[in-house]
PDB file of C-alpha atoms in Angstrom:
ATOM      1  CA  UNK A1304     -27.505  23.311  -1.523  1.00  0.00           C
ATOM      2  CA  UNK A1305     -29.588  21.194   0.099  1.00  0.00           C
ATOM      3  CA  UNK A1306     -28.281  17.070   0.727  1.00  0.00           C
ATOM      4  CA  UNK A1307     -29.875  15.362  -2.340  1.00  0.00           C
ATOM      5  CA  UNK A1308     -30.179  18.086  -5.088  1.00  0.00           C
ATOM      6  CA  UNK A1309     -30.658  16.616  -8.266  1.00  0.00           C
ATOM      7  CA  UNK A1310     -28.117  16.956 -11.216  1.00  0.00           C
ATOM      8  CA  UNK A1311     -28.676  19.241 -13.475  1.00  0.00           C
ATOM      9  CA  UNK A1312     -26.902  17.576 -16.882  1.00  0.00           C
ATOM     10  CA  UNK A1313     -27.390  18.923 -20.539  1.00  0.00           C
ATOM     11  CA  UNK A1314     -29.539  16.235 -22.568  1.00  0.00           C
ATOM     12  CA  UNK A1315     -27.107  14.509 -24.709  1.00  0.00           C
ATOM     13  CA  UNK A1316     -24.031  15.032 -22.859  1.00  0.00           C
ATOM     14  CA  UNK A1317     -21.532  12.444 -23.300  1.00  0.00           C
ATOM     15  CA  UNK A1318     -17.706  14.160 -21.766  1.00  0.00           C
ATOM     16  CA  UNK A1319     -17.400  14.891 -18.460  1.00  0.00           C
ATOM     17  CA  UNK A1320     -14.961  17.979 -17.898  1.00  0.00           C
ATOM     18  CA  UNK A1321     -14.780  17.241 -14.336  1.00  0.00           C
ATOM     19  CA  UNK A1322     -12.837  14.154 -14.697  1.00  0.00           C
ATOM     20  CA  UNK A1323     -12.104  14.495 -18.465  1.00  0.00           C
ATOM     21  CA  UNK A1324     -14.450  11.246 -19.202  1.00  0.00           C
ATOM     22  CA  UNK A1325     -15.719  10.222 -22.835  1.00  0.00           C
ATOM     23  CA  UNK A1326     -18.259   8.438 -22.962  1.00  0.00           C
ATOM     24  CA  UNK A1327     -19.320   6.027 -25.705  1.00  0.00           C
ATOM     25  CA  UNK A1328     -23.217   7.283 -25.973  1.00  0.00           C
ATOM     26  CA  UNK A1329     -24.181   9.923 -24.092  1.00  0.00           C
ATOM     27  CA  UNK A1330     -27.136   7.461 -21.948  1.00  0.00           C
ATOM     28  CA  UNK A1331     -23.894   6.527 -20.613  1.00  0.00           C
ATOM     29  CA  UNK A1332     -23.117   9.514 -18.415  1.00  0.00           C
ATOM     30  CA  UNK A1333     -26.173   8.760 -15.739  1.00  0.00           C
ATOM     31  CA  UNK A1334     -24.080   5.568 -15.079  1.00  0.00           C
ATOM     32  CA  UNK A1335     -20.866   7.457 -14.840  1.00  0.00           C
ATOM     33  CA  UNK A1336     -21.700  10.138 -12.371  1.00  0.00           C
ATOM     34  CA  UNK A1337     -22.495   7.638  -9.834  1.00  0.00           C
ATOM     35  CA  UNK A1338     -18.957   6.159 -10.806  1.00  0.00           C
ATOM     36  CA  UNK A1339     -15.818   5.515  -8.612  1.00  0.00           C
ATOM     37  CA  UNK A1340     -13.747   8.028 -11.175  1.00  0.00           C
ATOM     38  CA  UNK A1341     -16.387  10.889 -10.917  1.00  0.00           C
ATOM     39  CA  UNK A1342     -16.994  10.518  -7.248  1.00  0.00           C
ATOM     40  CA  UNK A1343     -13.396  10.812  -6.603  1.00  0.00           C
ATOM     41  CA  UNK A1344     -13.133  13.366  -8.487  1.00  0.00           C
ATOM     42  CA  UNK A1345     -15.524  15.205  -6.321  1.00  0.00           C
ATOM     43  CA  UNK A1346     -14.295  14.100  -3.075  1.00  0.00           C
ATOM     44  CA  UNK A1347     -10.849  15.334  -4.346  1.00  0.00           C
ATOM     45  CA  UNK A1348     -12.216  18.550  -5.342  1.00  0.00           C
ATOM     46  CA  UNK A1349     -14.603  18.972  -2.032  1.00  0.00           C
ATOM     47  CA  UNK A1350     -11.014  17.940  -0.397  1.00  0.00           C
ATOM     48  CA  UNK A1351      -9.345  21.259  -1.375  1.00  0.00           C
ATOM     49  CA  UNK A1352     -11.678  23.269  -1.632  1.00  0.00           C
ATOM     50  CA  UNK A1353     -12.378  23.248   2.191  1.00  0.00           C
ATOM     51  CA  UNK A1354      -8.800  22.758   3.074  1.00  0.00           C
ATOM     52  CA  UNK A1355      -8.325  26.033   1.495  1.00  0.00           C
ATOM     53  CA  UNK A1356     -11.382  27.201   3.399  1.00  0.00           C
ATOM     54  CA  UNK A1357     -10.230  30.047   5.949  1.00  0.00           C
ATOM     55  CA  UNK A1358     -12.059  27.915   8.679  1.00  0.00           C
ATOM     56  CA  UNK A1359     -10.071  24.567   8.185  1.00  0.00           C
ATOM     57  CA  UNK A1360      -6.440  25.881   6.965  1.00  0.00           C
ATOM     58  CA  UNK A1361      -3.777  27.677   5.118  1.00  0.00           C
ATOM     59  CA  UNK A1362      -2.667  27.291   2.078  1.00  0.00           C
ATOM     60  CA  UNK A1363      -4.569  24.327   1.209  1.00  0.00           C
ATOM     61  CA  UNK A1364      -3.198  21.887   4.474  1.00  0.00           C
ATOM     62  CA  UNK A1365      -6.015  21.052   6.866  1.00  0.00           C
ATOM     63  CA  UNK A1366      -4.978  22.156  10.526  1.00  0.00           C
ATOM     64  CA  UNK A1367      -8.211  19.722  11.345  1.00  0.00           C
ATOM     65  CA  UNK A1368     -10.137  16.482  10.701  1.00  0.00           C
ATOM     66  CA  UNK A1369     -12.748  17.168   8.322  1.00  0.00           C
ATOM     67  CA  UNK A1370     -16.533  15.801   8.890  1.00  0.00           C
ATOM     68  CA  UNK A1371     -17.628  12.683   7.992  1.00  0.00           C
ATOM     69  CA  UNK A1372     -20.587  13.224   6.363  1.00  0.00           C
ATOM     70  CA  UNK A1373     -24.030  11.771   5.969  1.00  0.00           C
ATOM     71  CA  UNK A1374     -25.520  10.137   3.053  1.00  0.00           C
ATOM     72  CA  UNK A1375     -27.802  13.035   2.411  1.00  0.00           C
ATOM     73  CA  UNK A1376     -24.519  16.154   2.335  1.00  0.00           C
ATOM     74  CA  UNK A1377     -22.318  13.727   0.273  1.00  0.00           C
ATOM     75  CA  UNK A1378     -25.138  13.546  -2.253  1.00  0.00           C
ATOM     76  CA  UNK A1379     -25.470  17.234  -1.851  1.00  0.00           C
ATOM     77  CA  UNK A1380     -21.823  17.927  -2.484  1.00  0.00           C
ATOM     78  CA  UNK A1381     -21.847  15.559  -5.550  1.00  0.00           C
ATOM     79  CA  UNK A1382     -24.516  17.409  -7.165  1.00  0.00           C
ATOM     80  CA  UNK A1383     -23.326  21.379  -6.338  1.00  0.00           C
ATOM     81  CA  UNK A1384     -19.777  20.335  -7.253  1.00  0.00           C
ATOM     82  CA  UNK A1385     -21.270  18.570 -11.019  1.00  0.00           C
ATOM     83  CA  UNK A1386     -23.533  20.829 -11.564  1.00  0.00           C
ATOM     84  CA  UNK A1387     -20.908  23.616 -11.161  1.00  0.00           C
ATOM     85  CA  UNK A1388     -19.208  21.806 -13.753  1.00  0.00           C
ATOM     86  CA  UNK A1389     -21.049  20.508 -16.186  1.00  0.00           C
ATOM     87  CA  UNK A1390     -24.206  22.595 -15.818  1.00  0.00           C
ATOM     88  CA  UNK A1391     -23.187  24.772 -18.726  1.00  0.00           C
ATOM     89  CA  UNK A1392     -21.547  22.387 -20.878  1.00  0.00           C
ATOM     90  CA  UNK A1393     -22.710  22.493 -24.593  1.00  0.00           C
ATOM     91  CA  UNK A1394     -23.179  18.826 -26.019  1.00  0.00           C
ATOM     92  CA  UNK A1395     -22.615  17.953 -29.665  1.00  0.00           C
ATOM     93  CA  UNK A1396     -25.419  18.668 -31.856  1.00  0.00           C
ATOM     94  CA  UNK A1397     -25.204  15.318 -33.087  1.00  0.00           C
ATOM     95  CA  UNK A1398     -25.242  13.545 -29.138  1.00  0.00           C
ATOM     96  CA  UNK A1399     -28.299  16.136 -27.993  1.00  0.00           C
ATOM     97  CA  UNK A1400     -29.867  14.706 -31.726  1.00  0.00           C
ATOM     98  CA  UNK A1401     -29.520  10.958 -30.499  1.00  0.00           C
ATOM     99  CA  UNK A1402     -31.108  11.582 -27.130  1.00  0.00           C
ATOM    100  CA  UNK A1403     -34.026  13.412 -28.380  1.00  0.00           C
ATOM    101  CA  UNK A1404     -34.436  10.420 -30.977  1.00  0.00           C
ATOM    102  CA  UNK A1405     -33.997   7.451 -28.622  1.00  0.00           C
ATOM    103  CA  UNK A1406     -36.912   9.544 -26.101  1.00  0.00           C
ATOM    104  CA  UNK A1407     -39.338   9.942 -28.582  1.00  0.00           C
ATOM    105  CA  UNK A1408     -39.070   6.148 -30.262  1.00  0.00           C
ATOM    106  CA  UNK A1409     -38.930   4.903 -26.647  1.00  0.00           C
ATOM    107  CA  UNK A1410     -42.104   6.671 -26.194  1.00  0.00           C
ATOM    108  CA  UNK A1411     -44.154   6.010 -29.245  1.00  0.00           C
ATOM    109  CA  UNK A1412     -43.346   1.906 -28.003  1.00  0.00           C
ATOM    110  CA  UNK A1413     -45.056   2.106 -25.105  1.00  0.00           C
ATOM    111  CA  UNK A1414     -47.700   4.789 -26.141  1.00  0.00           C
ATOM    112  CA  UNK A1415     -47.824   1.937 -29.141  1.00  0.00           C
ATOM    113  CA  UNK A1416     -47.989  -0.993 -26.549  1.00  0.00           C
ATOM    114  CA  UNK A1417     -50.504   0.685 -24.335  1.00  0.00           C
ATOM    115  CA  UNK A1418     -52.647   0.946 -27.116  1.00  0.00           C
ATOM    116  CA  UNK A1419     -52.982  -2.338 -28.153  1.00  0.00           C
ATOM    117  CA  UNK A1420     -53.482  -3.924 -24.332  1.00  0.00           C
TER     118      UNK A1420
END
């Protein structure tokens, strides 16, 4: 994928199976996937899965230094790798129910607001 891709994250998600988060509201999980605990996760995960890459080792020991990367292939990684993961994750009715609630009655406000300007 290309550096950058955006996440791709069920509305009303609140647990993170990658890193076996639970969150307190699902508005919560934005915050959290630009965490230290997810990131790690990630990095972890990229980690083995290119050690155990035919072109960097056996048996999941690196026989050489990985890249460092750029800003733009990090943010690439973090999105394939979460996406992979949480892409087709099925929120509670109840979370995907808040979500939808809080969007519309943060709408209507400033629809509301607008109006009366």
């Amino acid at each position: 994928s290309a550096g950058g891709a955006a996440l791709r994250i069920p509305t009303g998600l609140r647990h993170c199976l990658l890193c076996g988060e639970t969150l307190a509201t699902p508005r919560r999980m934005t915050q959290h996937l630009g965490g230290k605990k997810h990131c790690a996760e990630v990095a972890k995960r990229h980690f083995v899965a290119t050690c155990a890459s035919p072109q960097k080792g056996v048996s999941g020991g690196c026989t050489a230094a990985l890249p460092v990367a750029d800003g733009a292939t990090a943010l690439g990684v973090l999105a394939d790798i979460t996406n992979t993961h949480l892409g087709a994750s099925v929120p509670e009715p109840p979370d995907f129910a808040l979500v939808l609630l809080v969007d519309a009655l943060t709408k209507h406000k400033h629809q509301t607001r607008a109006s009366l300007e």
